Coordinates of C-alpha atoms in Angstrom, one line a residue:
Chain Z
X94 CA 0.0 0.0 0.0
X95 CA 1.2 3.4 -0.9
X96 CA 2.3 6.1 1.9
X97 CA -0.8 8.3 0.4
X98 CA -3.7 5.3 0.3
X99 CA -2.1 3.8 4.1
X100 CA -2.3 7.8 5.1
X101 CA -6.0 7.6 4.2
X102 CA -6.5 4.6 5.4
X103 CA -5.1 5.1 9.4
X104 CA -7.0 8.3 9.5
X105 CA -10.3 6.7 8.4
X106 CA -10.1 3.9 10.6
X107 CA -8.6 5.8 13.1
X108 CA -11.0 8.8 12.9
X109 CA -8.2 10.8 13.4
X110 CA -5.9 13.7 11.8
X111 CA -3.2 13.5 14.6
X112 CA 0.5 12.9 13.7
X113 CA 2.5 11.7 16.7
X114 CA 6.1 13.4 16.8
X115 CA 9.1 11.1 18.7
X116 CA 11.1 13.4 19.8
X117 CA 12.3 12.2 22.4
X118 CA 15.2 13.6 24.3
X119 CA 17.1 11.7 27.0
X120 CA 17.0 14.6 29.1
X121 CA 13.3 14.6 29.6
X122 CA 12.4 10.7 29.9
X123 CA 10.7 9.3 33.1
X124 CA 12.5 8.5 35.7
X125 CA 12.1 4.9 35.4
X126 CA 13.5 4.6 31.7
X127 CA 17.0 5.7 33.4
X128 CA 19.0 2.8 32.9
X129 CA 17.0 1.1 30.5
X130 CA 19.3 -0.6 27.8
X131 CA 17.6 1.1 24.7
X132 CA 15.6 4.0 27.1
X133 CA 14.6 5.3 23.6
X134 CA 13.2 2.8 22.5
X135 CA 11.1 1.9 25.3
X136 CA 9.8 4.9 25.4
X137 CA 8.9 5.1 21.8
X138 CA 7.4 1.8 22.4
X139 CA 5.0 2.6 25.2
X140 CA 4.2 6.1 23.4
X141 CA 3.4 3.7 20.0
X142 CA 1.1 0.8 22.1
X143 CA -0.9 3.7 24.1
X144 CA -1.3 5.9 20.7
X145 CA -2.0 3.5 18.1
X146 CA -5.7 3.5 18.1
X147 CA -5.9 7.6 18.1
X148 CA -3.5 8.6 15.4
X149 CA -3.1 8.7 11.7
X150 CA 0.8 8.6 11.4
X151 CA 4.3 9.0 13.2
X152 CA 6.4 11.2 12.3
X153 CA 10.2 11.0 14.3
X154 CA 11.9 13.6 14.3
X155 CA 15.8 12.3 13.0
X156 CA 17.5 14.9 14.9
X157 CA 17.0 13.4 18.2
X158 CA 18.1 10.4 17.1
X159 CA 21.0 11.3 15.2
X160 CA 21.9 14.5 17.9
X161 CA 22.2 11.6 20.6
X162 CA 23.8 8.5 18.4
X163 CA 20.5 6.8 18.8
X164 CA 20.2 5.0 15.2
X165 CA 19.9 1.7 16.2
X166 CA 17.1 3.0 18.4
X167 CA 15.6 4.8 15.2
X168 CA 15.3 1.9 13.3
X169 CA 13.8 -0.2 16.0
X170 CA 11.3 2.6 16.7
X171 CA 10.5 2.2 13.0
X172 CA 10.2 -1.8 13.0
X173 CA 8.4 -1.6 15.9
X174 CA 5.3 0.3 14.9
X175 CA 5.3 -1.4 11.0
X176 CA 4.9 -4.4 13.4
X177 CA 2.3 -3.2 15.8
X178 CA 1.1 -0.7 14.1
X179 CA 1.4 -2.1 10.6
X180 CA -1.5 0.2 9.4
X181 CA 0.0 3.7 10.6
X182 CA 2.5 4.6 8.2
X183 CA 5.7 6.5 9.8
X184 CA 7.2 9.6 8.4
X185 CA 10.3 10.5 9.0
X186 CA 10.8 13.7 9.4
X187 CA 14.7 15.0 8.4
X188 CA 14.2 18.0 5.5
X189 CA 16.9 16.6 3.5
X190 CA 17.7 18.3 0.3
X191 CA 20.7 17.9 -1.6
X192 CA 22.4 16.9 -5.6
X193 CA 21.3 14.1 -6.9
X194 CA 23.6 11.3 -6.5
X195 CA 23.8 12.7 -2.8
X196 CA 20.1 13.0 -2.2
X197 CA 20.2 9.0 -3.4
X198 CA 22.1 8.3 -0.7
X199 CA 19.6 10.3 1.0
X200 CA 16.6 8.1 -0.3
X201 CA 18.3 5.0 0.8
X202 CA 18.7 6.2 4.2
X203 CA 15.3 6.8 4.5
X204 CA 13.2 4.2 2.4
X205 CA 15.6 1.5 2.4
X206 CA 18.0 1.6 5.8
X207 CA 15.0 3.0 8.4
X208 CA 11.9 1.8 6.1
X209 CA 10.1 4.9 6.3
X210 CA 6.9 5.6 4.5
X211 CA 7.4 9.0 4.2
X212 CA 10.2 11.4 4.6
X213 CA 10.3 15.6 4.4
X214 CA 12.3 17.5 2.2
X215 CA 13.5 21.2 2.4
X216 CA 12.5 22.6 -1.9
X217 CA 15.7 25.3 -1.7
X218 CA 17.7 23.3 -3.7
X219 CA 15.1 22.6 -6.7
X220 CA 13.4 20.0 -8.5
X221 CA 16.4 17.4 -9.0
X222 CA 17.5 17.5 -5.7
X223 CA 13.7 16.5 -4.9
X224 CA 13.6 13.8 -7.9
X225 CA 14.9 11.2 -5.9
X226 CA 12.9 10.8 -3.5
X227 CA 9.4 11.5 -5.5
X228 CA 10.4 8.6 -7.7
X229 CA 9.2 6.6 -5.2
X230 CA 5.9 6.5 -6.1
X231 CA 4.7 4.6 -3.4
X232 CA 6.2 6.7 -0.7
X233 CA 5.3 9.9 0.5
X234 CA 7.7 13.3 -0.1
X235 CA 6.3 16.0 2.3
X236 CA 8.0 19.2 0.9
X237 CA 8.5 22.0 3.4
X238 CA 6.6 25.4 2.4
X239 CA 5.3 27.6 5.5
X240 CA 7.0 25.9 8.4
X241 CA 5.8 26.7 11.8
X242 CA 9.0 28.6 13.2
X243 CA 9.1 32.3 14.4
X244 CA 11.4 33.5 11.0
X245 CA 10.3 31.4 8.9
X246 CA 9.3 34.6 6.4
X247 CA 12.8 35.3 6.1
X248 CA 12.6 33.9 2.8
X249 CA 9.7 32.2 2.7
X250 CA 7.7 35.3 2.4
X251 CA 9.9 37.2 0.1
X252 CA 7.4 38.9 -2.9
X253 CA 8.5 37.1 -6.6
X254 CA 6.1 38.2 -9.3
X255 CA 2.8 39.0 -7.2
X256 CA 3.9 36.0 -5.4
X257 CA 5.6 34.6 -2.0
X258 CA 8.6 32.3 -2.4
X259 CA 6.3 30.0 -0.1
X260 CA 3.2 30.2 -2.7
X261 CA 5.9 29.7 -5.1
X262 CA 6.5 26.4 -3.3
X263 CA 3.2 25.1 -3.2
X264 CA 2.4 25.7 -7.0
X265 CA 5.5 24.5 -8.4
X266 CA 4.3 21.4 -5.9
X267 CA 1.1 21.2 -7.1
X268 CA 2.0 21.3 -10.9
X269 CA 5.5 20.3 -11.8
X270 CA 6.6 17.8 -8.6
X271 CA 3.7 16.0 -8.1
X272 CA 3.9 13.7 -11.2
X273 CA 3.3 10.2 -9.0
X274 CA 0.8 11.5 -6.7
X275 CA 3.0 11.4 -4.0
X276 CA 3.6 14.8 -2.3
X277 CA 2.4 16.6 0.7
X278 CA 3.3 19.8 1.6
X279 CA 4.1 21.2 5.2
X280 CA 2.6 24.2 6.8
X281 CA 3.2 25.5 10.3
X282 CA 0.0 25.7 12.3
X283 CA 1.0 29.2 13.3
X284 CA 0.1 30.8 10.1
X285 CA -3.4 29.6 9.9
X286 CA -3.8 32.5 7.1
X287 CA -1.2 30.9 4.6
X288 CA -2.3 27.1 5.3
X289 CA -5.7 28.6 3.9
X290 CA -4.5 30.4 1.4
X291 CA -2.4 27.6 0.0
X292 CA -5.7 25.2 0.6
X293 CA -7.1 27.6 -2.0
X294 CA -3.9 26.8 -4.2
X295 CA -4.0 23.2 -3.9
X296 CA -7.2 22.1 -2.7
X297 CA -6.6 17.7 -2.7
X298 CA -2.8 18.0 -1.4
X299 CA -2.5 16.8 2.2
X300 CA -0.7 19.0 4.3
X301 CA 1.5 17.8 7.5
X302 CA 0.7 20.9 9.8
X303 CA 3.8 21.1 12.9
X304 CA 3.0 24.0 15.4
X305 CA -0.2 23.5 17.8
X306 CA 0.5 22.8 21.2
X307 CA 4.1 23.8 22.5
X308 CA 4.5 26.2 19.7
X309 CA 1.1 27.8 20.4
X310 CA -0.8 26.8 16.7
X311 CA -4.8 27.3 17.4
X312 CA -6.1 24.0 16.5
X313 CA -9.3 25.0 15.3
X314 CA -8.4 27.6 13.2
X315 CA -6.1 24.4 11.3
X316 CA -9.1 22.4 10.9
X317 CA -11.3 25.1 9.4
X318 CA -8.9 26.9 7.1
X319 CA -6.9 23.5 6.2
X320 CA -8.6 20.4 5.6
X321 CA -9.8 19.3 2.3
X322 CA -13.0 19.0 0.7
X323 CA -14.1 15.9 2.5
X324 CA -13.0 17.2 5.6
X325 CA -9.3 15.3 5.7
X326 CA -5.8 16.2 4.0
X327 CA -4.6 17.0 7.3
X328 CA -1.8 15.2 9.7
X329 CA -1.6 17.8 12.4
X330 CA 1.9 16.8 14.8
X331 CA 2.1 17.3 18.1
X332 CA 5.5 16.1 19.7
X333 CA 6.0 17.1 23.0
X334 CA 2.1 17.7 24.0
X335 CA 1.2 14.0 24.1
X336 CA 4.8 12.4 24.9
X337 CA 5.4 14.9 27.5
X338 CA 2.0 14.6 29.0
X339 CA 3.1 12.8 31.9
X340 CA 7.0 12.4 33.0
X341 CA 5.8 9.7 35.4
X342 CA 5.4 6.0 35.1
X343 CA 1.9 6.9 33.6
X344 CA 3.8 8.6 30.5
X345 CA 2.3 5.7 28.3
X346 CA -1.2 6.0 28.7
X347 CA -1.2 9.5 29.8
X348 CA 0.1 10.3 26.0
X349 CA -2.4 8.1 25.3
X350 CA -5.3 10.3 26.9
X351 CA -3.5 13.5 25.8
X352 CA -3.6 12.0 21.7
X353 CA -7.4 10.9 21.9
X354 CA -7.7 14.1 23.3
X355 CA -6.5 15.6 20.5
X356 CA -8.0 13.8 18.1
X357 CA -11.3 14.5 19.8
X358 CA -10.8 18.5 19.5
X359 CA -9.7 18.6 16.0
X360 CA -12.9 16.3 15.3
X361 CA -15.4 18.6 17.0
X362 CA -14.2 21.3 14.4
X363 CA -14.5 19.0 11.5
Chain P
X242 CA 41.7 27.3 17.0
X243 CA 38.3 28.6 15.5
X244 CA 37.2 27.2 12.0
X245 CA 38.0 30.0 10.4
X246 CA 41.5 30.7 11.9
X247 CA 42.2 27.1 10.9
X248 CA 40.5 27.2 7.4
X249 CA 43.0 30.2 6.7
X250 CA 46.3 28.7 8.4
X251 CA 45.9 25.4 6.1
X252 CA 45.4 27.0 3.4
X253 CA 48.4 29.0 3.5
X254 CA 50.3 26.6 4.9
X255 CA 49.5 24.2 1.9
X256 CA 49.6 27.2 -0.3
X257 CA 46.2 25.3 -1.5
X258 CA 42.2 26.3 -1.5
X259 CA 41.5 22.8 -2.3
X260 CA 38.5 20.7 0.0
X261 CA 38.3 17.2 -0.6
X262 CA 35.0 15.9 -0.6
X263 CA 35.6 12.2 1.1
X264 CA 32.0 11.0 -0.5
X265 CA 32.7 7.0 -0.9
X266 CA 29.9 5.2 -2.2
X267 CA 30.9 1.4 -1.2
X268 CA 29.9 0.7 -4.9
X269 CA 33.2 1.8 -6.2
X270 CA 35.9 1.3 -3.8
X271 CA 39.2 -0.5 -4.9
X272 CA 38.5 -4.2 -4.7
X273 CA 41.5 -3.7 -2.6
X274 CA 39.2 -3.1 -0.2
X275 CA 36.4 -5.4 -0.5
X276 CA 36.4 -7.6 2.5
X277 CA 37.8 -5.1 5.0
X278 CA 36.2 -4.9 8.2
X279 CA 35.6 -0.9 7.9
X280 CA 36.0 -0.7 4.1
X281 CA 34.4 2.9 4.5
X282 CA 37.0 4.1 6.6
X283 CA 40.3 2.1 5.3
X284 CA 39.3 4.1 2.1
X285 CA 39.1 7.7 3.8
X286 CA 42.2 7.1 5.5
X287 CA 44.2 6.6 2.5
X288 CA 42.8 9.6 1.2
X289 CA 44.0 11.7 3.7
X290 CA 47.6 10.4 4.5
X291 CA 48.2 11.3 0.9
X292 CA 46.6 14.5 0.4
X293 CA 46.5 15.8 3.7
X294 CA 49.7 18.2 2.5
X295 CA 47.8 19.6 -0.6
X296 CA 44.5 20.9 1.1
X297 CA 42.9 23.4 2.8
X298 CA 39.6 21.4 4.1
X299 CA 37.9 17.8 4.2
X300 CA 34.2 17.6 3.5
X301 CA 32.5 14.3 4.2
X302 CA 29.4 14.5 2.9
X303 CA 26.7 12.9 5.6
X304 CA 24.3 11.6 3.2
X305 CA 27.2 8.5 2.5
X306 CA 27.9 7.7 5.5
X307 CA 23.7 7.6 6.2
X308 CA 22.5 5.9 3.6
X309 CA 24.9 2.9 3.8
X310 CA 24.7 2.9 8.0
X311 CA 28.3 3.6 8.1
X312 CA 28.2 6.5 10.9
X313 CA 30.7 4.7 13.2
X314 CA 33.4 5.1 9.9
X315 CA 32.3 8.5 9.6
X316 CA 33.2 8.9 13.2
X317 CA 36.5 7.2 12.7
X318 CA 37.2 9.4 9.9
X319 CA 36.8 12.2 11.5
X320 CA 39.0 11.5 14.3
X321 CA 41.3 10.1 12.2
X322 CA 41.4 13.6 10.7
X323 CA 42.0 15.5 14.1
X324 CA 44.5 12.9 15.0
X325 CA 46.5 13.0 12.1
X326 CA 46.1 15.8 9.7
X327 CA 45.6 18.3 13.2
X328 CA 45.8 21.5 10.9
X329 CA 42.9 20.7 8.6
X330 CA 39.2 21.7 9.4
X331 CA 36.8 19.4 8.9
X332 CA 33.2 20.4 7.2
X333 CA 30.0 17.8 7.9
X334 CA 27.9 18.4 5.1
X335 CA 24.7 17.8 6.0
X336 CA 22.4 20.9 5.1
X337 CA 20.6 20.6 7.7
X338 CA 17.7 23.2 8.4
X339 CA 15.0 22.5 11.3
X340 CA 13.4 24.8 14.2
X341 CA 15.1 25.6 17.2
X342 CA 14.9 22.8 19.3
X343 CA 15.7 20.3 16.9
X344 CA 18.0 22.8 15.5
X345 CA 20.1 22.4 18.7
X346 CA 20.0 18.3 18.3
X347 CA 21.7 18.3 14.8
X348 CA 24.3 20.7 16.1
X349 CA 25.1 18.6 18.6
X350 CA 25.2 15.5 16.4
X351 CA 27.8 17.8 14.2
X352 CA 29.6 19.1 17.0
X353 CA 29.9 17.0 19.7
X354 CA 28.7 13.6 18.3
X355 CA 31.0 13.8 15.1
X356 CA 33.8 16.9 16.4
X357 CA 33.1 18.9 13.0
X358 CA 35.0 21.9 12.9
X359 CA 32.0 23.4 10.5
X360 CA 28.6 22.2 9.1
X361 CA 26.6 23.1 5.8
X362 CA 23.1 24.6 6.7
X363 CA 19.9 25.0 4.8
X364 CA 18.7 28.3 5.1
X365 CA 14.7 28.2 3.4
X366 CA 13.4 28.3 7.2
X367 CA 15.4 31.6 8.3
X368 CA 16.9 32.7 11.3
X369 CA 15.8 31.4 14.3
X370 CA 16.9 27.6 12.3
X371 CA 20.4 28.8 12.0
X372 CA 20.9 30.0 15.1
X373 CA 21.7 26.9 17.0
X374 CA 24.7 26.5 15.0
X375 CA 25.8 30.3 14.2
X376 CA 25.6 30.5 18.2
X377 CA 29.2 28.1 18.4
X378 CA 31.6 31.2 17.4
X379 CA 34.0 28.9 16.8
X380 CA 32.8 26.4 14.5
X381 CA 32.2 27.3 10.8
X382 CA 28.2 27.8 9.2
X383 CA 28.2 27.7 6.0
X384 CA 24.8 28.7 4.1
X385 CA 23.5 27.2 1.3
X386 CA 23.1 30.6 -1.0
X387 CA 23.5 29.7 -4.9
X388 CA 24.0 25.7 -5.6
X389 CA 25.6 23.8 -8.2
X390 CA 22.8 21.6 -9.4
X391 CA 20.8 22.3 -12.8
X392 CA 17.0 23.1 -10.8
X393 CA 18.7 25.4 -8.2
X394 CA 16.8 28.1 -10.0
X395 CA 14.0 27.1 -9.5
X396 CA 13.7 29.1 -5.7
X397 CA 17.2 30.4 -5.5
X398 CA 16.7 32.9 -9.0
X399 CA 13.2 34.0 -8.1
X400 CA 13.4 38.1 -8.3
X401 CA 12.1 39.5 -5.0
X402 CA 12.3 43.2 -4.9
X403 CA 14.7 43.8 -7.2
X404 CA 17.0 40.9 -6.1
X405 CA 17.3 36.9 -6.6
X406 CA 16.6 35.0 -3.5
X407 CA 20.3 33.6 -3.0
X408 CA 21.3 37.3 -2.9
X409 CA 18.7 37.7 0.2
X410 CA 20.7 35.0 1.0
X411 CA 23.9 36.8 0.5
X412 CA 22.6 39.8 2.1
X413 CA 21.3 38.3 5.2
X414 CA 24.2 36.0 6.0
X415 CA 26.4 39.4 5.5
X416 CA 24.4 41.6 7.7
X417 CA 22.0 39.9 10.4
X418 CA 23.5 36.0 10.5
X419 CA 27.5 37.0 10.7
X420 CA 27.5 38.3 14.2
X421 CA 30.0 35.8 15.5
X422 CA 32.1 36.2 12.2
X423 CA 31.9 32.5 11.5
X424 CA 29.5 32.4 8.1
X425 CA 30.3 31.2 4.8
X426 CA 28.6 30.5 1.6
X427 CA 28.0 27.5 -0.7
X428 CA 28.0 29.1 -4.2
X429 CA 28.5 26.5 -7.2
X430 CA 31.5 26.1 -9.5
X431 CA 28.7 25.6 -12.3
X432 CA 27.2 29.3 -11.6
X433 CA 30.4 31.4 -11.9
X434 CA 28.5 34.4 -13.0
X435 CA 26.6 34.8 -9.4
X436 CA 29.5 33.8 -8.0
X437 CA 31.5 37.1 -8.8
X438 CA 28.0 38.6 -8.2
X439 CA 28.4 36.7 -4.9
X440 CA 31.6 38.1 -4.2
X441 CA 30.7 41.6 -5.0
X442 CA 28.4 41.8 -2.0
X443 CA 30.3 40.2 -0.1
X444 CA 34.3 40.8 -0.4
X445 CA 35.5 39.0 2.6
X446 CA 33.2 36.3 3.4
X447 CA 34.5 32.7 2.8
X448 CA 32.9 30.7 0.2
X449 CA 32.8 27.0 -0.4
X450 CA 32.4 26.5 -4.1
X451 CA 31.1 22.8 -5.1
X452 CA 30.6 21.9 -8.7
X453 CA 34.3 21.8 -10.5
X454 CA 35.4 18.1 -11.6
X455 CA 32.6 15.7 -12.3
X456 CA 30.0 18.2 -12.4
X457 CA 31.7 20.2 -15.1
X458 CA 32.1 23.8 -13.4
X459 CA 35.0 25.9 -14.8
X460 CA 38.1 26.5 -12.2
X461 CA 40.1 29.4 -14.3
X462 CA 36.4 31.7 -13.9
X463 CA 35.9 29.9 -10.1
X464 CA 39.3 31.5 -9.4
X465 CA 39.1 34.2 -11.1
X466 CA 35.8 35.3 -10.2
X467 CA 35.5 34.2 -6.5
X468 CA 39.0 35.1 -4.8
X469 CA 38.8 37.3 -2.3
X470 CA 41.3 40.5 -2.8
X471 CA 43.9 38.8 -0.9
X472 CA 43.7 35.7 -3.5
X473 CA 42.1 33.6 -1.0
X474 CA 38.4 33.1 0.3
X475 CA 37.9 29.9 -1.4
X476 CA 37.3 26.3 -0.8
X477 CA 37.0 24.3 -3.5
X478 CA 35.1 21.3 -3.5
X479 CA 36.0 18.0 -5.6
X480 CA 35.1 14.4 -4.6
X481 CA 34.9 12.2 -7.2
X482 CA 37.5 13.8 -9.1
X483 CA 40.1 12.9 -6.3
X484 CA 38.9 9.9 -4.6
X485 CA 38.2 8.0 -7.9
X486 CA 41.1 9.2 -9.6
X487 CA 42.1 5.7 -9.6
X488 CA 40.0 2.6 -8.8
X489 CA 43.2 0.2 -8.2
X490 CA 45.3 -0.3 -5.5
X491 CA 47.0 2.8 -6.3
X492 CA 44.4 5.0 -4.9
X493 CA 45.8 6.5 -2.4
X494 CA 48.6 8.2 -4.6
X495 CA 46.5 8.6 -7.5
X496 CA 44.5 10.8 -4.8
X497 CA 47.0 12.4 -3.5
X498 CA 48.3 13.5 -7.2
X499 CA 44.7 14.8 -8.6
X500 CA 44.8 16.7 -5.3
X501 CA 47.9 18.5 -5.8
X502 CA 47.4 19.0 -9.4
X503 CA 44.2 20.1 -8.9
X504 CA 46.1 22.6 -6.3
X505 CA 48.4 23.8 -8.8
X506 CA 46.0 24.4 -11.7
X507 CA 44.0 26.7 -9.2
X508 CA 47.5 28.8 -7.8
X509 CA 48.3 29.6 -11.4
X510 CA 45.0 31.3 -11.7
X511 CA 45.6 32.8 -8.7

């Protein structure tokens, strides 16, 4: 099943538009992980069992992993949920972009080495540094466009010909990269006016939306300026509000709680 | 020694603005090498005991070392570096480009986890993304601005007010992003046009110039058009052009001769 059809398919069942972000950092684990052989992964583990039912996707951040030579952990986070959680598909979030026999290497790491569904790209570079990855039709490539951060307009709002660089993003998207069906676009939940003005530029593209919770994105304001026509296209990632929920022995189902939660907000505004 | 205090001592020490881009794709090693326990590494270490005399900077490039779940040999290289070529910096390209928080992860993973003297950063989510790193005065940020691939028109020369984005770029890394004197640019060999443009706005900023050997950029114009006014400001970037320079058992020299011939050919332009 492709990333896009397994996408559907976890939210439908699922009922749900929430993305999970692991991002976990040794610093803030529970007490009783201290000590643990693969404290990562345990972690990830209980996060994945409690979560499963109320989420349409994963999405691990690499940078934790790779900031705290955690790989092997990583990749069992990964085999973990394909095996548990065979029907949520896991993106992995790292916003490479680079040339294209680099950016192959890139690929392998993601598709091949960590079996990712997904994986998110950074567009600065152009269309052949994205080509790579989008040739794999069956996986998803989430293309960065309005991320969530404080100076994100730096360039990303720059005026090209009546246009934003970001707009710019999403178009070029929509008409030129998205020859297998397989990209997604990310917009930070903290510009709920671009994520509905670039719903209005690409109306069937899912978006992966960063940004409510810690970073302060207003989750109705997601639902009713972003989702699609039927009320989906949406994989809204919260990180550190449902894995941080609880840094007691409870963390597990107290994520769990905090992502049906979730779920059960962005569903009242649907 | 900061990066860029060692960037400048190597190169005039070696009299060379050469960085070799230690790239090795396990595909096309010597046979020499087939069968070694760290293949990866043997191969890296031959390249720099024989051109560690004729260069200014190493450049392993991440993605290699990812994609083929070799980071212990990146590790080892990199050590290997410090330990035996002390005067020459060490860039982890990695373009990296995330918001603050995980920001902070990949610059430890550069830093600490792999001891990089500098790192390559992606700057299409602006400042507060760059930050993380530009915050280590000592360690070397070098900003993708204009790259060496054919698409990297396709954001970098949008006009915005008058100017290209990679000249935002430009103008931001000169004046808002430099304030620990540590930024430099990636501008591509294949682009020498902006380069000199490049160099124009900003007369005594570093630049790392990828894009000369395999991928066909032009060294007389790279030399020409991108020293600074002291003949310097340069490091230029070949991989395959060294490291393949010979597939048999004689790589290591074969290295070590395209290295310093590749050295030579760029002083007499100088």
């Amino acid at each position: 099943m492709s990333f896009m059809e397994k996408l559907k398919s976890a939210s439908q069942h699922n009922r749900s538009l929430v993305c999970v972000g692991l991002d976990p950092d040794l610093k803030k684990l529970p007490e009783c992980l201290k000590g643990a052989e693969h404290p990562i992964f345990e972690f990830n583990k209980a996060i994945v069992d409690a979560t499963r039912d109320w989420v349409s996707c994963y999405k691990p951040q690499a940078a934790y992993y790779a900031g705290q030579g955690a790989d092997d952990e990583l990749k069992m986070t990964i085999d973990y949920i394909h095996e548990h959680a065979p029907m949520v598909p896991v993106i992995l979030d790292v916003k490479r972009g680079d040339i294209g026999s680099t950016a192959e290497m890139y690929a392998r790491e993601a598709f091949e080495r960590y079996q990712a569904d997904a994986v998110t790209v950074n567009p600065y570079m152009g269309f052949d540094t994205l080509k790579p990855f989008l040739d794999h039709a069956d996986k998803g490539v989430i293309i960065l466009c309005r991320t969530s951060n404080p100076n994100s307009g730096d360039l990303q709002n720059l005026m090209c010909d009546g246009r934003m660089v970001y707009e710019h993003v999403a178009l070029l998207a929509r008409d030129k990269w998205n020859y297998n069906n397989n990209v997604a676009l990310v917009i930070g939940a903290t510009y709920p006016e671009e994520l509905k003005h670039v719903r209005g530029l690409c109306p069937e593209m899912p978006f992966l939306v960063p940004g409510v919770g810690a970073q302060g994105g207003d989750v109705e304001k997601v639902v009713r300026f972003g989702c699609d026509a039927n009320g989906g296209g949406l994989a809204i990632n919260s990180s550190r509000g449902i894995i941080y929920a609880d840094r007691s022995e409870n963390f597990g189902a107290a994520a769990g709680a905090a992502a049906r939660q979730l779920r059960d907000l962005i569903n009242s505004f649907r």
